[in-house]
Tab-separated table of C-alpha atoms and ligand atoms in Angstrom:
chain	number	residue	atom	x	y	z
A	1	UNK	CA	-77.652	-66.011	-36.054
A	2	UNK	CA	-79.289	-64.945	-39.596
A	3	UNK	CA	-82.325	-64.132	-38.064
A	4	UNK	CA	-81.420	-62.182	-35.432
A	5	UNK	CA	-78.723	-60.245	-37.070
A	6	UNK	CA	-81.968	-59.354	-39.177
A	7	UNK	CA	-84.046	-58.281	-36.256
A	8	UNK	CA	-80.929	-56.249	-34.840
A	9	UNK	CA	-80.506	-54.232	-38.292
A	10	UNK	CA	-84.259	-53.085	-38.094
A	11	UNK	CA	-84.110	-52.211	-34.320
A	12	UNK	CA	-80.515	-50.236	-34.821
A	13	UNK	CA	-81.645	-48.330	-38.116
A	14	UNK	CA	-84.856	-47.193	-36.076
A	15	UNK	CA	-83.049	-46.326	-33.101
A	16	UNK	CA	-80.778	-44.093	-35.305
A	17	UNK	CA	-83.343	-42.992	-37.380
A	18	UNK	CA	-84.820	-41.741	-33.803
A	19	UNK	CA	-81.284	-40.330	-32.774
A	20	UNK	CA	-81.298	-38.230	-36.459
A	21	UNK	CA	-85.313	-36.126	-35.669
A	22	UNK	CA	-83.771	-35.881	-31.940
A	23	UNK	CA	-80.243	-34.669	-33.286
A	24	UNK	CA	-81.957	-32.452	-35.926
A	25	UNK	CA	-84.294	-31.039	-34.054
A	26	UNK	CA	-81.587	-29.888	-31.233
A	27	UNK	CA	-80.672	-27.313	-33.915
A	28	UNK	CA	-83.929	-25.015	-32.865
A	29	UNK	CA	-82.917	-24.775	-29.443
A	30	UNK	CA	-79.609	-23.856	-27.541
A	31	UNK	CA	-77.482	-26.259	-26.994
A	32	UNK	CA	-75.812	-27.074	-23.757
A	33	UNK	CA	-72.186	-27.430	-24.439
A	34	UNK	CA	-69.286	-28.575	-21.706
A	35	UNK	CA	-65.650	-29.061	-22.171
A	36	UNK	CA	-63.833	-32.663	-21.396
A	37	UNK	CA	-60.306	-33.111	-21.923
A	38	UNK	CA	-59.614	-29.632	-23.009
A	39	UNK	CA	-61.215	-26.403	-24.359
A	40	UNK	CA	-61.666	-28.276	-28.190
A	41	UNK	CA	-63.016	-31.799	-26.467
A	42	UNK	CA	-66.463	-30.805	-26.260
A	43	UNK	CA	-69.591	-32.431	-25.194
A	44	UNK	CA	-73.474	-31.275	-25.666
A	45	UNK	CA	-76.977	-32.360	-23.752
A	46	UNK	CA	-77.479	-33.844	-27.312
A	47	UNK	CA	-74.247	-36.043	-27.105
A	48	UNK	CA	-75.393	-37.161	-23.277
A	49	UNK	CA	-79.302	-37.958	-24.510
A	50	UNK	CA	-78.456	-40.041	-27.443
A	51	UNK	CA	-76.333	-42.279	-25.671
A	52	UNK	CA	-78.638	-42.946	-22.925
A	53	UNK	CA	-81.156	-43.038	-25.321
A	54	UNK	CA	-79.184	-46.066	-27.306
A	55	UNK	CA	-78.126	-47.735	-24.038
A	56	UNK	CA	-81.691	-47.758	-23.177
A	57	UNK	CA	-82.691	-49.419	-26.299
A	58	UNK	CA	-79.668	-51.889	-26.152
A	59	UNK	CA	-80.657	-53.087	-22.674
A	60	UNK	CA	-83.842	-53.130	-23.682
A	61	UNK	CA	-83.233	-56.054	-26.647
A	62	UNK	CA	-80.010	-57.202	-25.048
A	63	UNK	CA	-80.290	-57.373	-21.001
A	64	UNK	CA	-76.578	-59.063	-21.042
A	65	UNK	CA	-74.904	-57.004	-22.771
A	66	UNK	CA	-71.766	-55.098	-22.641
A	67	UNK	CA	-71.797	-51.558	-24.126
A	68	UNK	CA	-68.545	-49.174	-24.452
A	69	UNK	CA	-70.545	-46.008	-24.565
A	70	UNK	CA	-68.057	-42.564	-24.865
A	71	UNK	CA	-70.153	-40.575	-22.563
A	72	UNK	CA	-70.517	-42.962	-19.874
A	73	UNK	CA	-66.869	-44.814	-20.389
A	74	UNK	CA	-65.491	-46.053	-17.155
A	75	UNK	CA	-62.209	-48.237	-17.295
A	76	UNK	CA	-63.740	-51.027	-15.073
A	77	UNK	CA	-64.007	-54.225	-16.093
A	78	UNK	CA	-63.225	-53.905	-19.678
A	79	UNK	CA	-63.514	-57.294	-22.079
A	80	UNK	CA	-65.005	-58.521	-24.854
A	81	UNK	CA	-66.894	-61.625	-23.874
A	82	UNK	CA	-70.300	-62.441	-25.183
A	83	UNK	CA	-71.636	-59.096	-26.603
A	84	UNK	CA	-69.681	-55.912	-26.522
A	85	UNK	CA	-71.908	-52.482	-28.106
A	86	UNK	CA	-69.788	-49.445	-28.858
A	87	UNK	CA	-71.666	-46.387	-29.475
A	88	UNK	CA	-70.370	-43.146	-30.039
A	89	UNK	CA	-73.397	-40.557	-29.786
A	90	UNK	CA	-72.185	-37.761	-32.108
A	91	UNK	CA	-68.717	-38.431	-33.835
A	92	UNK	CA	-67.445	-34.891	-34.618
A	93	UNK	CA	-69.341	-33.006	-31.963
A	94	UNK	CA	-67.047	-29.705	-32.750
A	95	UNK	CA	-68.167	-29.615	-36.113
A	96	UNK	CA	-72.125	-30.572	-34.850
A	97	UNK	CA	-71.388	-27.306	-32.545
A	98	UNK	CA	-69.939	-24.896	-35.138
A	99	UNK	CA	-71.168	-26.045	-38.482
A	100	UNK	CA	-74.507	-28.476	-37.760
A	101	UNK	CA	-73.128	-30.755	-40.536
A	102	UNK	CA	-69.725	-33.382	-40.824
A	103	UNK	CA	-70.823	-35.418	-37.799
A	104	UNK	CA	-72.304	-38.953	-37.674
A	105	UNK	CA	-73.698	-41.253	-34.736
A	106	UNK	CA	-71.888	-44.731	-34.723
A	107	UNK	CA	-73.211	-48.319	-33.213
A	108	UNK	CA	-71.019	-51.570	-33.328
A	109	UNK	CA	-71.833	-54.959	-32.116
A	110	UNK	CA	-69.066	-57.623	-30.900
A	111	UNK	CA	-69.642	-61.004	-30.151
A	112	UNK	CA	-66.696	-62.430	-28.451
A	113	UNK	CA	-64.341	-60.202	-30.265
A	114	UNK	CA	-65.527	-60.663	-33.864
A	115	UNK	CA	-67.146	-57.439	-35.418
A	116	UNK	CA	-70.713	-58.608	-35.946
A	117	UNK	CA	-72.524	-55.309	-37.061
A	118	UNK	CA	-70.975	-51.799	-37.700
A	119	UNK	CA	-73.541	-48.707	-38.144
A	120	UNK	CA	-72.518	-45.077	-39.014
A	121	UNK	CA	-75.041	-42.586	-40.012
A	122	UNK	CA	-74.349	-39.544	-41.373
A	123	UNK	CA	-77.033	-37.808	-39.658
A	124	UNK	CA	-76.970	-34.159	-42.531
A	125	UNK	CA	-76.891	-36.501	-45.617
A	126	UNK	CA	-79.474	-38.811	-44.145
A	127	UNK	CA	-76.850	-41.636	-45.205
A	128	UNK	CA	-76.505	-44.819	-43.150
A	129	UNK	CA	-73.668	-46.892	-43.770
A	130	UNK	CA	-74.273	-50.433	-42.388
A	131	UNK	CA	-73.259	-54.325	-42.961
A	132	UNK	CA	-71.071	-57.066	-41.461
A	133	UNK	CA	-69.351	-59.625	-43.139
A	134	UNK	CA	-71.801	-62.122	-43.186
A	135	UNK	CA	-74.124	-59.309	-45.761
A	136	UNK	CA	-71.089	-56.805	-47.023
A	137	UNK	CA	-71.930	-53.583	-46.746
A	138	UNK	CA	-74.703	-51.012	-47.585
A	139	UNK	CA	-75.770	-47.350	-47.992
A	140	UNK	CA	-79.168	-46.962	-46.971
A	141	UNK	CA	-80.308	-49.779	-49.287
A	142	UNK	CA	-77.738	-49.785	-51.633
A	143	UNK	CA	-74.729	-52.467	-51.701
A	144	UNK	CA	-71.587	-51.384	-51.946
A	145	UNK	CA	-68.815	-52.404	-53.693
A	146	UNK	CA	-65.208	-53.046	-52.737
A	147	UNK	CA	-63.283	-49.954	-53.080
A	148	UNK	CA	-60.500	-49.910	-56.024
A	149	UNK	CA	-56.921	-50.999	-54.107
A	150	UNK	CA	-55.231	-47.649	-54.806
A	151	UNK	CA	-51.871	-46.875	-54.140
A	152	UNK	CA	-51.110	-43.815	-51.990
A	153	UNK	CA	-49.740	-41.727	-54.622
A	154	UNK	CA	-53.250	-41.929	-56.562
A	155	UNK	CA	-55.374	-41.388	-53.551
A	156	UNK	CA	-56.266	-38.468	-51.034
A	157	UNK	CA	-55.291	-39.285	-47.745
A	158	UNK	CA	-56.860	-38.277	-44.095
A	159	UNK	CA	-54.701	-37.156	-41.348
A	160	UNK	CA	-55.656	-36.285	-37.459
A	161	UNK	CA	-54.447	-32.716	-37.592
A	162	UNK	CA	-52.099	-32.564	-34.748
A	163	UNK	CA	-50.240	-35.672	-36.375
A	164	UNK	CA	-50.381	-33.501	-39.619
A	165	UNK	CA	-48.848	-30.267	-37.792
A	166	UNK	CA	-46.438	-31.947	-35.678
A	167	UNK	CA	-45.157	-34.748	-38.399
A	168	UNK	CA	-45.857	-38.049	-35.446
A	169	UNK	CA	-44.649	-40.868	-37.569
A	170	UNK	CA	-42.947	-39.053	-40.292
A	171	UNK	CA	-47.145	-38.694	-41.778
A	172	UNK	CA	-46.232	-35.120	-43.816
A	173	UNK	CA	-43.602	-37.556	-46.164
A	174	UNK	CA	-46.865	-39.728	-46.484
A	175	UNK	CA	-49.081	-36.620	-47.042
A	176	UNK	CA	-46.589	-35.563	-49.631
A	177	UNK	CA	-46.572	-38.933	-51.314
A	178	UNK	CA	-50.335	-38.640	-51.986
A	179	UNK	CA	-52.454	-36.741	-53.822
A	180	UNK	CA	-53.263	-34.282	-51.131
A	181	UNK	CA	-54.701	-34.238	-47.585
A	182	UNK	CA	-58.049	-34.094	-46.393
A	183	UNK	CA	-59.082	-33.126	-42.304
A	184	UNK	CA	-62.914	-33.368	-41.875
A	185	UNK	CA	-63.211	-33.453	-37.863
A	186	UNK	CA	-65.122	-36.625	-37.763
A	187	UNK	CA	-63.382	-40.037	-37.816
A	188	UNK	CA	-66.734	-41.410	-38.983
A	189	UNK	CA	-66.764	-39.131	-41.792
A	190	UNK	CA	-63.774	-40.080	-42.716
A	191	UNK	CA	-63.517	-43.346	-42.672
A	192	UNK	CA	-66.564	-42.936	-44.775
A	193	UNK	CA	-64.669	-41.786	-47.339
A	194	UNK	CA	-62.386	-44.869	-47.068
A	195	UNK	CA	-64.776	-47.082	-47.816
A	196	UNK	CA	-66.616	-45.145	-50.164
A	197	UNK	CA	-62.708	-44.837	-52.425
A	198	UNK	CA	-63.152	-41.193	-51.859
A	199	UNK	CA	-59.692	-41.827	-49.710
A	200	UNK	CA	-56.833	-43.929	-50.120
A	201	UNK	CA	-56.766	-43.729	-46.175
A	202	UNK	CA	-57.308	-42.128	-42.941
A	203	UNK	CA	-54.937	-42.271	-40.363
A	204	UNK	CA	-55.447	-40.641	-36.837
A	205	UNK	CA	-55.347	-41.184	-32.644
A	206	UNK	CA	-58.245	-43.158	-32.299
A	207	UNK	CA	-60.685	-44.505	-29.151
A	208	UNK	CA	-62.565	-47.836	-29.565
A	209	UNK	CA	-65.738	-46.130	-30.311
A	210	UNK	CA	-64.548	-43.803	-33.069
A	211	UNK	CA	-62.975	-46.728	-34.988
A	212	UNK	CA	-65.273	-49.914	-33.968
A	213	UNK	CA	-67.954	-48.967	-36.361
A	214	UNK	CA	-65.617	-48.457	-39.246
A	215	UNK	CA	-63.555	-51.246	-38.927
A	216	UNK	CA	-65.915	-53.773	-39.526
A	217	UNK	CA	-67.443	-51.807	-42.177
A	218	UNK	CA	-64.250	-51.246	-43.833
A	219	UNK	CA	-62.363	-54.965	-43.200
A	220	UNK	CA	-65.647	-55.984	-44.937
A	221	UNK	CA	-64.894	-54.203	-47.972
A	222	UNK	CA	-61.542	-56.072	-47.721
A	223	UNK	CA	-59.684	-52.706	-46.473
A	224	UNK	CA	-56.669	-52.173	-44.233
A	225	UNK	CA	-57.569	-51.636	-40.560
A	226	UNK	CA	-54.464	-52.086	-38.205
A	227	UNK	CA	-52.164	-50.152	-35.774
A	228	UNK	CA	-50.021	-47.685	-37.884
A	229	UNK	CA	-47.278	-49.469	-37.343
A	230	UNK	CA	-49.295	-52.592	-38.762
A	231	UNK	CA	-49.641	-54.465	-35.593
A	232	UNK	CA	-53.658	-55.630	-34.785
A	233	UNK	CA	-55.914	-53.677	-32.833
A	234	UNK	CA	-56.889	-54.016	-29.708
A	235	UNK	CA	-60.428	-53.395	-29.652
A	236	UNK	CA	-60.418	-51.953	-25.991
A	237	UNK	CA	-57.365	-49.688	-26.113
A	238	UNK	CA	-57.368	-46.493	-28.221
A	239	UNK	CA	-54.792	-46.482	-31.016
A	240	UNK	CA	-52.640	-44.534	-33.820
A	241	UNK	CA	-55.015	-46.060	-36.199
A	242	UNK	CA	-54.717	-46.445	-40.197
A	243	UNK	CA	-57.659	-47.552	-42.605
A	244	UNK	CA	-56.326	-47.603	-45.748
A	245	UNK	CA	-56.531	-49.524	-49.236
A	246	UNK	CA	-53.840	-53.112	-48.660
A	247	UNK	CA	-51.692	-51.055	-51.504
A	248	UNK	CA	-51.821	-47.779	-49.392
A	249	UNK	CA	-51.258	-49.478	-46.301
A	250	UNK	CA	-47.811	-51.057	-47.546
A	251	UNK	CA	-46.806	-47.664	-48.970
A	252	UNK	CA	-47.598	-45.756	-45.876
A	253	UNK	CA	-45.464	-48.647	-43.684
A	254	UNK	CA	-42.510	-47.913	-46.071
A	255	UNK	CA	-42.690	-44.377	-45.257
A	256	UNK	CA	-43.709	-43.568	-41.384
A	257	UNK	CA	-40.873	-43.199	-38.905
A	258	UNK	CA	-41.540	-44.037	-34.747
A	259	UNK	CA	-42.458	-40.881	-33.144
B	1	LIG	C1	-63.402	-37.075	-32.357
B	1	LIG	C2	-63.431	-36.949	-33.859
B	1	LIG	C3	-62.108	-36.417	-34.379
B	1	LIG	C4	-60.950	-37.322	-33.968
B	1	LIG	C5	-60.950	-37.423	-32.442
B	1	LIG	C6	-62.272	-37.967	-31.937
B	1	LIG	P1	-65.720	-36.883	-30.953
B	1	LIG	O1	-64.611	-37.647	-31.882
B	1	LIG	O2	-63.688	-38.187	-34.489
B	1	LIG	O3	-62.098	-36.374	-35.780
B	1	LIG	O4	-59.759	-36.745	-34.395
B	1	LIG	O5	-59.902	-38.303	-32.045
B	1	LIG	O6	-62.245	-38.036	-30.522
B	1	LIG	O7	-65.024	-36.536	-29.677
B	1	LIG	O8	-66.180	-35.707	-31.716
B	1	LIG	O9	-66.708	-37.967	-30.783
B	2	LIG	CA1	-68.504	-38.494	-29.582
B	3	LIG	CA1	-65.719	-39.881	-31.708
């Protein structure tokens, strides 16, 4: 599998690198923006044409495959046999609409349920954060090290906002046991900032292609990644997820509450 793990890094970091001029150059024209779920679930023509563009590609080098897509999601038929691609276009497509920065394009690759490959770009920063745990895990070239194993009172900590507001699981005791809060809009972003140690943890209502990048990327870097109530995930069901430092993790557990 060396080999071709090889050959899929250089075909993903060009397709992204693709996705980024695309992405960037979007920002001259108007954008075509729709609402999903509700009137702050948005989705743009730039969202819809990178993720055809990437399922294109994907087909392209892997006819078989399986690929969990958030623009073109349809329940059917969902398992994880052989080759599963999750790809989430633009990750933080409010903040690509109102501030053209804080967004990133994610890729993972599955093979029979073991994270293979996870890809998040931060598209502004021109930062791609890639690796599995066969390589570890790098920053455009760059390896990375293992983040320190902070414990939540020494470390910021990333909250979904409604779970902030509305105290689900008891999370503004574990906001006050930190060192303070951080909200960024992008669950790529932030998980970023897990692996980077910029965060002690991120904790938020996640779907399968927000957190499939970042969970190999991060359980790589021997990080947390579970249910919040520490259970596994499921890779096909969308979660209350927590990625967090193994010393955060256990002080967060002592502290949330069932909602
Ligand atoms: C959203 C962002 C947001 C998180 C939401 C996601 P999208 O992704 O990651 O931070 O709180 O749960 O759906 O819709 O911008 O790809
Ligand atoms: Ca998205
Ligand atoms: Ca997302």
């Amino acid at each position: 599998m060396g080999k071709e793990l090889e050959y899929l890094d250089i075909a993903v970091k060009g397709w992204m690198h693709e996705a980024r001029a695309k992405i960037l150059a979007a920002f001259d024209e108007d954008l075509d923006v729709w609402t999903k779920s509700g009137r702050n679930d948005l989705v743009t023509n730039v969202d819809k044409e990178v993720e055809k563009f990437y399922s294109k590609n994907i087909h392209l080098l892997s006819p078989e495959a399986n690929i969990i897509g958030e623009e073109s999601f349809t329940q059917a038929d969902l398992n994880m046999d052989g080759l599963t691609w999750f790809v989430d276009p633009i990750d933080g497509t409010m903040n690509f609409v109102k501030q053209h920065s804080h967004f990133v394009s994610m890729i993972a690759v599955y093979e029979n349920g073991k994270g293979l490959r996870g890809y998040i770009y931060d598209v502004i920063e021109d930062k791609l954060y890639w690796g599995g745990p066969d390589i570890g895990v790098f920053c455009n070239n760059n390896k990375m090290r293992a983040p320190d194993n902070v414990f939540l009172k020494d470390g910021l900590i990333g909250i979904g906002a409604p779970y902030l507001i509305h105290n689900f699981f008891n999370l503004q005791a574990v906001a006050l046991a930190s060192s303070g809060t951080r909200i960024y809009g992008s669950a790529g972003i932030q998980i970023i900032h897990v692996i980077e140690g910029k965060c002690a943890g991120y904790v938020s209502y996640l779907r399968p292609w927000d957190f499939a990048a970042g969970k190999i990327l991060a359980e790589t870097l021997g990080l947390s990644v579970k249910m919040i109530d520490g259970t596994p995930l499921n890779m096909l069901i969308s979660s209350d997820v927590l990625v967090a430092t193994k010393n955060a993790q256990k002080d967060i557990a002592k502290l949330i509450k069932k909602s």
